[in-house]
Amino acid sequence: MKIGVFDSGIGGLSVLKSIVEARLFNEIIYYGDTARVPYGTKDKDTIIRFSLEALDFFNQHNIDILIVACNTASAYALTNMQKNATYPIIGVIEPGVLALSNKIQDKSKNILIIATKATTTSKIYEKSLINLGYHNIHSLQTGLFVSIIEEGITSGDVLISTLDFYFKDLMIPDAIILGCTHFPLIQNEIKKYFNNKPILIHSGDAIVEYLIKNHNIQPESKKPKIRYFASSNKEFIENAAKKWLNLN
Ligand code: DGL
């Protein structure tokens, strides 16, 4: 099976890594809209327009499934994308919510959702969690992490100050939804900041579980062939994949 993985930039590599490690597909096309990242600061119409343009790209590649490895695009553009494709398109929000509900049964646990401004404003995670009965939920937009990660910074003083800027007044949550696919690239630092206590929900791991359970996709024996595409600086994505994800 050939799949597409789409993100605004390099964040979707965290989802790609989970998919590759689970050996779910034998051919993968990764596309990052690096010319226009971040999506998380844009308005709804712009996010939909950019996501549909990304879909035009995938429509030329004869894929069997598209994974929208971007919470922001999943929050706003998933339905529009699904209407314009002949293959299944799966976003990361529903798998993330299901992963949380599998891991946290006690509905009074303190859940922190961190995401881009757009995803936070959509309240998509909150609404889904409230529907499931969770009632101790806090959302925080932490969009600066996206720029820092796109800059190649995943440790050190700048990151530590940013963690402090966003988190210094918070209690230690029981679980954190990493509601942006860039954030797993700094997940160890996030966890460390909270004394390694919270359970982290990672879109990549969530989607692997979801594909196996809900789409009956079974592991392949071979290592997948991956091709990288980007709207700007393709080498940047390839280098980031080599550096962070140890894939090629
Ligand atoms: N990685 C994306 C997400 O999951 C968005 C980052 C951005 O483009 O702002 O939301």
Short mmCIF file of N, CA, C and O in Angstrom, two decimals, residues 114-173:
data_model
loop_
_atom_site.label_atom_id
_atom_site.label_comp_id
_atom_site.label_asym_id
_atom_site.label_seq_id
_atom_site.Cartn_x
_atom_site.Cartn_y
_atom_site.Cartn_z
N ILE A 114 -2.01 20.89 24.53
CA ILE A 114 -1.18 21.96 23.98
C ILE A 114 -1.22 21.85 22.46
O ILE A 114 -1.16 20.76 21.89
N ALA A 115 -1.38 22.99 21.81
CA ALA A 115 -1.60 22.97 20.36
C ALA A 115 -1.30 24.35 19.80
O ALA A 115 -0.95 25.28 20.53
N THR A 116 -1.46 24.46 18.49
CA THR A 116 -1.29 25.77 17.85
C THR A 116 -2.50 26.65 18.21
O THR A 116 -3.52 26.18 18.72
N LYS A 117 -2.35 27.92 17.86
CA LYS A 117 -3.44 28.87 18.12
C LYS A 117 -4.72 28.41 17.40
O LYS A 117 -5.81 28.38 17.98
N ALA A 118 -4.58 28.01 16.15
CA ALA A 118 -5.76 27.62 15.36
C ALA A 118 -6.44 26.39 15.96
O ALA A 118 -7.67 26.36 16.12
N THR A 119 -5.65 25.38 16.29
CA THR A 119 -6.25 24.15 16.86
C THR A 119 -6.91 24.46 18.20
O THR A 119 -8.02 24.01 18.48
N THR A 120 -6.25 25.28 19.02
CA THR A 120 -6.81 25.63 20.32
C THR A 120 -8.13 26.38 20.13
O THR A 120 -9.13 26.08 20.79
N THR A 121 -8.14 27.34 19.21
CA THR A 121 -9.35 28.13 18.97
C THR A 121 -10.50 27.25 18.48
O THR A 121 -11.66 27.52 18.78
N SER A 122 -10.18 26.21 17.71
CA SER A 122 -11.25 25.34 17.19
C SER A 122 -11.96 24.57 18.31
O SER A 122 -13.08 24.11 18.13
N LYS A 123 -11.28 24.40 19.45
CA LYS A 123 -11.79 23.63 20.61
C LYS A 123 -12.14 22.19 20.25
O LYS A 123 -12.94 21.54 20.93
N ILE A 124 -11.56 21.69 19.18
CA ILE A 124 -11.95 20.36 18.70
C ILE A 124 -11.62 19.26 19.70
O ILE A 124 -12.40 18.34 19.92
N TYR A 125 -10.45 19.33 20.33
CA TYR A 125 -10.10 18.31 21.33
C TYR A 125 -11.01 18.42 22.55
O TYR A 125 -11.53 17.42 23.04
N GLU A 126 -11.17 19.67 23.03
CA GLU A 126 -11.99 19.87 24.23
C GLU A 126 -13.39 19.32 24.05
O GLU A 126 -13.90 18.60 24.90
N LYS A 127 -14.00 19.67 22.89
CA LYS A 127 -15.39 19.23 22.66
C LYS A 127 -15.46 17.71 22.67
O LYS A 127 -16.37 17.12 23.26
N SER A 128 -14.51 17.07 21.98
CA SER A 128 -14.55 15.60 21.92
C SER A 128 -14.35 14.99 23.30
O SER A 128 -15.01 14.01 23.66
N LEU A 129 -13.46 15.58 24.10
CA LEU A 129 -13.20 15.02 25.43
C LEU A 129 -14.39 15.26 26.37
O LEU A 129 -14.74 14.38 27.16
N ILE A 130 -15.00 16.44 26.24
CA ILE A 130 -16.19 16.72 27.08
C ILE A 130 -17.30 15.73 26.73
O ILE A 130 -17.97 15.18 27.60
N ASN A 131 -17.46 15.45 25.44
CA ASN A 131 -18.46 14.46 25.02
C ASN A 131 -18.22 13.10 25.65
O ASN A 131 -19.15 12.33 25.86
N LEU A 132 -16.96 12.79 25.91
CA LEU A 132 -16.64 11.50 26.52
C LEU A 132 -16.72 11.55 28.05
O LEU A 132 -16.45 10.56 28.72
N GLY A 133 -17.02 12.74 28.59
CA GLY A 133 -17.20 12.85 30.03
C GLY A 133 -16.02 13.45 30.80
O GLY A 133 -16.09 13.62 32.01
N TYR A 134 -14.93 13.75 30.13
CA TYR A 134 -13.79 14.37 30.83
C TYR A 134 -14.19 15.79 31.21
O TYR A 134 -14.82 16.49 30.43
N HIS A 135 -13.80 16.22 32.43
CA HIS A 135 -14.26 17.54 32.83
C HIS A 135 -13.19 18.37 33.51
O HIS A 135 -13.47 19.40 34.10
N ASN A 136 -11.96 17.92 33.42
CA ASN A 136 -10.86 18.68 34.03
C ASN A 136 -9.81 18.93 32.94
O ASN A 136 -8.74 18.32 32.92
N ILE A 137 -10.20 19.79 32.00
CA ILE A 137 -9.40 19.96 30.77
C ILE A 137 -8.89 21.39 30.68
O ILE A 137 -9.65 22.33 30.92
N HIS A 138 -7.63 21.54 30.34
CA HIS A 138 -7.07 22.88 30.11
C HIS A 138 -6.41 22.90 28.74
O HIS A 138 -5.73 21.94 28.38
N SER A 139 -6.64 23.99 28.01
CA SER A 139 -6.01 24.11 26.69
C SER A 139 -5.06 25.29 26.70
O SER A 139 -5.37 26.32 27.28
N LEU A 140 -3.97 25.11 26.00
CA LEU A 140 -2.98 26.18 25.95
C LEU A 140 -2.39 26.24 24.56
O LEU A 140 -1.97 25.21 24.01
N GLN A 141 -2.38 27.44 23.99
CA GLN A 141 -1.71 27.55 22.68
C GLN A 141 -0.23 27.78 22.91
O GLN A 141 0.16 28.68 23.65
N THR A 142 0.56 26.93 22.29
CA THR A 142 2.01 26.99 22.50
C THR A 142 2.72 27.02 21.13
O THR A 142 3.66 26.27 20.89
N GLY A 143 2.22 27.91 20.28
CA GLY A 143 2.68 27.95 18.89
C GLY A 143 4.15 28.26 18.70
O GLY A 143 4.73 27.89 17.67
N LEU A 144 4.76 28.93 19.70
CA LEU A 144 6.19 29.26 19.55
C LEU A 144 7.05 28.01 19.39
O LEU A 144 8.10 28.05 18.76
N PHE A 145 6.58 26.91 20.00
CA PHE A 145 7.34 25.66 19.86
C PHE A 145 7.52 25.30 18.38
O PHE A 145 8.53 24.74 17.99
N VAL A 146 6.49 25.60 17.56
CA VAL A 146 6.56 25.23 16.13
C VAL A 146 7.74 25.95 15.48
O VAL A 146 8.58 25.32 14.80
N SER A 147 7.85 27.26 15.72
CA SER A 147 8.93 28.02 15.09
C SER A 147 10.29 27.55 15.60
O SER A 147 11.25 27.44 14.83
N ILE A 148 10.36 27.25 16.88
CA ILE A 148 11.62 26.80 17.45
C ILE A 148 12.05 25.47 16.83
O ILE A 148 13.21 25.28 16.44
N ILE A 149 11.09 24.57 16.70
CA ILE A 149 11.40 23.25 16.14
C ILE A 149 11.76 23.37 14.66
O ILE A 149 12.71 22.74 14.18
N GLU A 150 10.99 24.20 13.92
CA GLU A 150 11.31 24.40 12.50
C GLU A 150 12.71 25.01 12.36
O GLU A 150 13.38 24.85 11.35
N GLU A 151 13.15 25.72 13.39
CA GLU A 151 14.48 26.32 13.39
C GLU A 151 15.56 25.27 13.71
O GLU A 151 16.75 25.56 13.65
N GLY A 152 15.11 24.07 14.04
CA GLY A 152 16.07 23.00 14.34
C GLY A 152 16.47 22.95 15.80
O GLY A 152 17.39 22.24 16.18
N ILE A 153 15.77 23.71 16.65
CA ILE A 153 16.12 23.73 18.08
C ILE A 153 15.24 22.75 18.84
O ILE A 153 14.01 22.90 18.86
N THR A 154 15.86 21.74 19.45
CA THR A 154 15.06 20.78 20.22
C THR A 154 15.62 20.58 21.63
O THR A 154 15.21 19.67 22.35
N SER A 155 16.55 21.41 22.01
CA SER A 155 17.07 21.39 23.38
C SER A 155 17.75 22.73 23.65
O SER A 155 17.85 23.55 22.75
N GLY A 156 18.20 22.93 24.89
CA GLY A 156 18.98 24.13 25.20
C GLY A 156 18.15 25.27 25.75
O GLY A 156 16.95 25.16 25.99
N ASP A 157 18.85 26.40 25.93
CA ASP A 157 18.29 27.53 26.67
C ASP A 157 17.01 28.11 26.07
O ASP A 157 16.10 28.48 26.80
N VAL A 158 17.00 28.25 24.73
CA VAL A 158 15.82 28.87 24.10
C VAL A 158 14.59 28.01 24.38
O VAL A 158 13.52 28.52 24.75
N LEU A 159 14.77 26.71 24.24
CA LEU A 159 13.63 25.82 24.49
C LEU A 159 13.23 25.87 25.97
O LEU A 159 12.04 25.97 26.29
N ILE A 160 14.21 25.84 26.84
CA ILE A 160 13.90 25.84 28.28
C ILE A 160 13.15 27.13 28.67
O ILE A 160 12.15 27.08 29.38
N SER A 161 13.60 28.28 28.13
CA SER A 161 12.88 29.53 28.44
C SER A 161 11.45 29.48 27.89
O SER A 161 10.53 30.01 28.52
N THR A 162 11.29 28.88 26.73
CA THR A 162 9.94 28.83 26.14
C THR A 162 9.04 27.89 26.96
O THR A 162 7.86 28.19 27.18
N LEU A 163 9.60 26.78 27.40
CA LEU A 163 8.82 25.86 28.26
C LEU A 163 8.37 26.61 29.51
O LEU A 163 7.21 26.53 29.92
N ASP A 164 9.28 27.38 30.05
CA ASP A 164 9.00 28.14 31.25
C ASP A 164 7.93 29.21 30.99
O ASP A 164 7.02 29.40 31.79
N PHE A 165 8.08 29.87 29.86
CA PHE A 165 7.13 30.92 29.47
C PHE A 165 5.70 30.37 29.44
O PHE A 165 4.76 30.98 29.96
N TYR A 166 5.55 29.18 28.85
CA TYR A 166 4.19 28.63 28.72
C TYR A 166 3.71 27.91 29.98
O TYR A 166 2.52 27.91 30.28
N PHE A 167 4.61 27.21 30.66
CA PHE A 167 4.16 26.24 31.66
C PHE A 167 4.37 26.66 33.11
O PHE A 167 3.93 25.95 34.01
N LYS A 168 5.05 27.78 33.35
CA LYS A 168 5.49 28.04 34.73
C LYS A 168 4.36 28.14 35.76
O LYS A 168 4.55 27.83 36.92
N ASP A 169 3.17 28.55 35.32
CA ASP A 169 2.09 28.70 36.30
C ASP A 169 1.16 27.48 36.38
O ASP A 169 0.13 27.52 37.03
N LEU A 170 1.51 26.41 35.67
CA LEU A 170 0.60 25.26 35.63
C LEU A 170 0.91 24.23 36.70
O LEU A 170 2.06 24.03 37.08
N MET A 171 -0.14 23.54 37.13
CA MET A 171 0.07 22.37 37.98
C MET A 171 0.50 21.22 37.08
O MET A 171 0.23 21.25 35.87
N ILE A 172 1.10 20.21 37.65
CA ILE A 172 1.52 19.06 36.82
C ILE A 172 0.25 18.32 36.37
O ILE A 172 -0.52 17.85 37.21
N PRO A 173 0.04 18.23 35.05
CA PRO A 173 -1.18 17.52 34.60
C PRO A 173 -0.99 16.01 34.67
O PRO A 173 0.13 15.52 34.73
#
